[in-house]
Amino acid sequence: MSSKISNSANSWVEVSKKSDFPIQNIPFGVFQSPNHSPRVASAIGDFAIDLKVLFEANMLNGLGFDMSDFDTNFLNNMMRHGKSGTRKLRERIYDLLLDSNIELQSNQELAKRVLVPIQDIEMMLPIESRDYTDFYSSEQHAFNVGCLFRDPENALLPNWKHIPVGYHGRASSIIVSGQDIVRPKGQKKPPTAEVPTFGPSNLLDFELETVFFTYQGKPLGESIKTDEADDYIFGMALFNDWSARDIQGWEYVPLGPFLGKNFASSVSPWIVTLDALEQFRIPGPKQEPKVLPYLEYSGDKHIDINLDVIIQPENGEENIVGQSNYKYMYWNMNQQLAHHSVNGCNICLGDAMGSGTISGPNEGEYGSMLEISWKGTKPFKMSDGTERKFLQDGDTVIMRGNCQNSDVRIGFGEVRTKILPAND
Ligand code: MN
């Protein structure tokens, strides 16, 4: 853990108490604007911090980085420097923003070019992922789905408490917040129908998830242990892993998710580092039955992250439809990464690892419309008088997340996506 960053520190940049990006956060992202080519940035308060300009001004010297790490479309180059490199960079940015530090503060002309109002820029997909894996690690979600599609007596499948269940998703369709999606079309076969039909999905759904991104892992044939996993995890973001439940329901046997899942997954633009989240670590649930030795772990590896999912109808107001927390995960990231690589599968720079839908134990804490509307049997009442069983065209789905204690708030910003009607 990074010991240098203090909860009592203040910045010379004004930051509101409710901001997701205090000086203790220092997330990473990529932005562009009519005045700016794509470049790597951090954030404080309402400003992006232009790391290309900072580097050009010799403010990031001696850390081992070069211009190609910042003058680029993705964080991948910077992430090649591994945990020690990005940690030094984050601490240097923190130093430059401290109210006691005058290096940047005293150079108003430079500070004005470095601090760019977030409202004036376009945030881009932060990381280029060659591979995307989605886990299924929230017990309540797996239990709810088991109840809905099988029976409450045997809701969890026999492997669930032994294996962090997952599947390989589609990296090419990971999109950044703000990019619209088109309602997918595909084959569907309601249980009562004799033959499948083709058309727009009628059961379009979100999945409230987080995602973590990896540094370069180990070569093919080697494995990452649970107690090494932190060194291979760069940071986390919010993740809406879209699902077309009707397409998914017809296609998934025997090989699992395919076209019902691979049309889009939306990610928030700022990656919050694992270092920034360290003080929000909490113990996980007792794992019973006991896991196999390669899945055992020590220390607090779960994290207390408040998560909200919101539906905003076209020209309407926001409706909070679910409030969950990352602490409800059964399997933590260390176990997921250890399991993923235990067979020798190589983990690569920028791999995206979805948590799976995160649902809490109580009603109101569910992370998908499938669960919120209990498969369409309990429609959600919106503030405008309409109901939602699943998502409608024109709906915008927004996910927000933050960690909060008495000293500091570390936020993720949001991931926001509007649903456009299916193509003709
Ligand atoms: Mn998912």
mmCIF file of N, CA, C and O in Angstrom, residues 132 134 167-171 173 184-187 241-265:
data_model
loop_
_atom_site.group_PDB
_atom_site.id
_atom_site.type_symbol
_atom_site.label_atom_id
_atom_site.label_comp_id
_atom_site.label_asym_id
_atom_site.label_seq_id
_atom_site.Cartn_x
_atom_site.Cartn_y
_atom_site.Cartn_z
ATOM 1 N N TYR A 132 -11.278 -10.199 -22.388
ATOM 2 C CA TYR A 132 -12.242 -9.826 -21.360
ATOM 3 C C TYR A 132 -12.822 -11.097 -20.769
ATOM 4 O O TYR A 132 -13.304 -11.968 -21.495
ATOM 5 N N ASP A 134 -15.483 -12.536 -17.741
ATOM 6 C CA ASP A 134 -16.554 -12.134 -16.829
ATOM 7 C C ASP A 134 -16.776 -13.237 -15.805
ATOM 8 O O ASP A 134 -16.999 -14.390 -16.172
ATOM 9 N N TYR A 167 -16.526 -16.890 -17.625
ATOM 10 C CA TYR A 167 -16.486 -17.252 -19.047
ATOM 11 C C TYR A 167 -15.725 -16.163 -19.784
ATOM 12 O O TYR A 167 -15.531 -15.062 -19.264
ATOM 13 N N HIS A 168 -15.292 -16.483 -20.989
ATOM 14 C CA HIS A 168 -14.579 -15.497 -21.792
ATOM 15 C C HIS A 168 -15.561 -14.651 -22.568
ATOM 16 O O HIS A 168 -16.350 -15.163 -23.362
ATOM 17 N N GLY A 169 -15.538 -13.347 -22.320
ATOM 18 C CA GLY A 169 -16.416 -12.412 -23.013
ATOM 19 C C GLY A 169 -15.734 -11.846 -24.246
ATOM 20 O O GLY A 169 -14.762 -12.398 -24.758
ATOM 21 N N ARG A 170 -16.234 -10.721 -24.708
ATOM 22 C CA ARG A 170 -15.781 -10.119 -25.960
ATOM 23 C C ARG A 170 -15.156 -8.754 -25.668
ATOM 24 O O ARG A 170 -15.847 -7.833 -25.247
ATOM 25 N N ALA A 171 -13.843 -8.640 -25.895
ATOM 26 C CA ALA A 171 -13.145 -7.387 -25.583
ATOM 27 C C ALA A 171 -13.464 -6.287 -26.595
ATOM 28 O O ALA A 171 -13.442 -5.104 -26.266
ATOM 29 N N SER A 173 -16.108 -5.227 -27.897
ATOM 30 C CA SER A 173 -17.324 -4.435 -27.709
ATOM 31 C C SER A 173 -17.372 -3.775 -26.324
ATOM 32 O O SER A 173 -18.433 -3.353 -25.881
ATOM 33 N N PRO A 184 -29.961 -4.838 -29.385
ATOM 34 C CA PRO A 184 -29.527 -5.956 -30.231
ATOM 35 C C PRO A 184 -30.706 -6.746 -30.784
ATOM 36 O O PRO A 184 -31.794 -6.761 -30.197
ATOM 37 N N LYS A 185 -30.460 -7.376 -31.914
ATOM 38 C CA LYS A 185 -31.441 -8.307 -32.492
ATOM 39 C C LYS A 185 -30.877 -9.717 -32.413
ATOM 40 O O LYS A 185 -29.666 -9.909 -32.341
ATOM 41 N N GLY A 186 -31.749 -10.680 -32.466
ATOM 42 C CA GLY A 186 -31.271 -12.055 -32.447
ATOM 43 C C GLY A 186 -32.406 -13.051 -32.412
ATOM 44 O O GLY A 186 -33.578 -12.697 -32.552
ATOM 45 N N GLN A 187 -32.024 -14.311 -32.238
ATOM 46 C CA GLN A 187 -33.004 -15.395 -32.120
ATOM 47 C C GLN A 187 -33.507 -15.461 -30.677
ATOM 48 O O GLN A 187 -32.723 -15.391 -29.735
ATOM 49 N N ASP A 241 -22.467 -4.550 -17.792
ATOM 50 C CA ASP A 241 -22.282 -5.684 -18.698
ATOM 51 C C ASP A 241 -23.642 -6.088 -19.267
ATOM 52 O O ASP A 241 -24.304 -6.988 -18.765
ATOM 53 N N TRP A 242 -24.031 -5.413 -20.341
ATOM 54 C CA TRP A 242 -25.358 -5.561 -20.941
ATOM 55 C C TRP A 242 -25.718 -7.016 -21.249
ATOM 56 O O TRP A 242 -24.846 -7.801 -21.624
ATOM 57 N N SER A 243 -27.001 -7.303 -21.134
ATOM 58 C CA SER A 243 -27.486 -8.659 -21.418
ATOM 59 C C SER A 243 -28.814 -8.587 -22.139
ATOM 60 O O SER A 243 -29.684 -7.803 -21.770
ATOM 61 N N ALA A 244 -28.966 -9.409 -23.172
ATOM 62 C CA ALA A 244 -30.266 -9.590 -23.823
ATOM 63 C C ALA A 244 -30.784 -10.938 -23.341
ATOM 64 O O ALA A 244 -30.373 -11.994 -23.822
ATOM 65 N N ARG A 245 -31.637 -10.899 -22.324
ATOM 66 C CA ARG A 245 -31.999 -12.137 -21.613
ATOM 67 C C ARG A 245 -32.705 -13.147 -22.506
ATOM 68 O O ARG A 245 -32.574 -14.360 -22.306
ATOM 69 N N ASP A 246 -33.503 -12.660 -23.479
ATOM 70 C CA ASP A 246 -34.226 -13.600 -24.340
ATOM 71 C C ASP A 246 -33.274 -14.297 -25.309
ATOM 72 O O ASP A 246 -33.373 -15.506 -25.532
ATOM 73 N N ILE A 247 -32.331 -13.523 -25.867
ATOM 74 C CA ILE A 247 -31.344 -14.130 -26.764
ATOM 75 C C ILE A 247 -30.473 -15.109 -25.981
ATOM 76 O O ILE A 247 -30.222 -16.243 -26.397
ATOM 77 N N GLN A 248 -30.058 -14.673 -24.791
ATOM 78 C CA GLN A 248 -29.207 -15.484 -23.915
ATOM 79 C C GLN A 248 -29.891 -16.792 -23.516
ATOM 80 O O GLN A 248 -29.283 -17.863 -23.534
ATOM 81 N N GLY A 249 -31.189 -16.706 -23.196
ATOM 82 C CA GLY A 249 -31.922 -17.872 -22.714
ATOM 83 C C GLY A 249 -32.026 -18.994 -23.742
ATOM 84 O O GLY A 249 -32.065 -20.173 -23.384
ATOM 85 N N TRP A 250 -32.066 -18.611 -24.991
ATOM 86 C CA TRP A 250 -32.229 -19.609 -26.066
ATOM 87 C C TRP A 250 -30.894 -20.183 -26.512
ATOM 88 O O TRP A 250 -30.801 -21.331 -26.915
ATOM 89 N N GLU A 251 -29.829 -19.388 -26.432
ATOM 90 C CA GLU A 251 -28.567 -19.797 -27.043
ATOM 91 C C GLU A 251 -27.581 -20.467 -26.079
ATOM 92 O O GLU A 251 -26.625 -21.085 -26.526
ATOM 93 N N TYR A 252 -27.795 -20.331 -24.759
ATOM 94 C CA TYR A 252 -26.665 -20.562 -23.858
ATOM 95 C C TYR A 252 -26.299 -22.021 -23.606
ATOM 96 O O TYR A 252 -25.214 -22.314 -23.115
ATOM 97 N N VAL A 253 -27.191 -22.947 -23.958
ATOM 98 C CA VAL A 253 -26.867 -24.359 -23.771
ATOM 99 C C VAL A 253 -26.241 -24.907 -25.057
ATOM 100 O O VAL A 253 -26.786 -24.687 -26.127
ATOM 101 N N PRO A 254 -25.125 -25.611 -25.034
ATOM 102 C CA PRO A 254 -24.338 -26.007 -23.871
ATOM 103 C C PRO A 254 -23.109 -25.134 -23.617
ATOM 104 O O PRO A 254 -22.441 -25.345 -22.626
ATOM 105 N N LEU A 255 -22.775 -24.166 -24.468
ATOM 106 C CA LEU A 255 -21.470 -23.512 -24.323
ATOM 107 C C LEU A 255 -21.512 -22.156 -23.632
ATOM 108 O O LEU A 255 -20.494 -21.499 -23.512
ATOM 109 N N GLY A 256 -22.677 -21.709 -23.186
ATOM 110 C CA GLY A 256 -22.711 -20.504 -22.377
ATOM 111 C C GLY A 256 -22.988 -19.244 -23.178
ATOM 112 O O GLY A 256 -23.435 -19.283 -24.312
ATOM 113 N N PRO A 257 -22.716 -18.075 -22.567
ATOM 114 C CA PRO A 257 -23.107 -16.786 -23.146
ATOM 115 C C PRO A 257 -22.431 -16.530 -24.489
ATOM 116 O O PRO A 257 -21.265 -16.831 -24.663
ATOM 117 N N PHE A 258 -23.182 -15.938 -25.418
ATOM 118 C CA PHE A 258 -22.641 -15.619 -26.741
ATOM 119 C C PHE A 258 -23.273 -14.305 -27.213
ATOM 120 O O PHE A 258 -22.966 -13.242 -26.683
ATOM 121 N N LEU A 259 -24.213 -14.335 -28.145
ATOM 122 C CA LEU A 259 -24.725 -13.090 -28.722
ATOM 123 C C LEU A 259 -25.619 -12.298 -27.760
ATOM 124 O O LEU A 259 -25.825 -11.099 -27.958
ATOM 125 N N GLY A 260 -26.132 -12.965 -26.751
ATOM 126 C CA GLY A 260 -26.920 -12.252 -25.745
ATOM 127 C C GLY A 260 -26.054 -11.370 -24.855
ATOM 128 O O GLY A 260 -26.563 -10.577 -24.065
ATOM 129 N N LYS A 261 -24.739 -11.549 -24.965
ATOM 130 C CA LYS A 261 -23.808 -10.829 -24.102
ATOM 131 C C LYS A 261 -22.783 -9.978 -24.854
ATOM 132 O O LYS A 261 -22.286 -9.000 -24.300
ATOM 133 N N ASN A 262 -22.430 -10.357 -26.072
ATOM 134 C CA ASN A 262 -21.223 -9.758 -26.653
ATOM 135 C C ASN A 262 -21.466 -8.499 -27.480
ATOM 136 O O ASN A 262 -20.581 -8.042 -28.194
ATOM 137 N N PHE A 263 -22.681 -7.924 -27.399
ATOM 138 C CA PHE A 263 -22.958 -6.733 -28.201
ATOM 139 C C PHE A 263 -22.445 -5.459 -27.529
ATOM 140 O O PHE A 263 -22.199 -4.466 -28.217
ATOM 141 N N ALA A 264 -22.243 -5.449 -26.228
ATOM 142 C CA ALA A 264 -21.660 -4.278 -25.563
ATOM 143 C C ALA A 264 -21.438 -4.522 -24.073
ATOM 144 O O ALA A 264 -22.214 -5.239 -23.433
ATOM 145 N N SER A 265 -20.376 -3.924 -23.545
ATOM 146 C CA SER A 265 -20.154 -3.789 -22.099
ATOM 147 C C SER A 265 -19.613 -2.382 -21.908
ATOM 148 O O SER A 265 -18.646 -2.002 -22.554
#
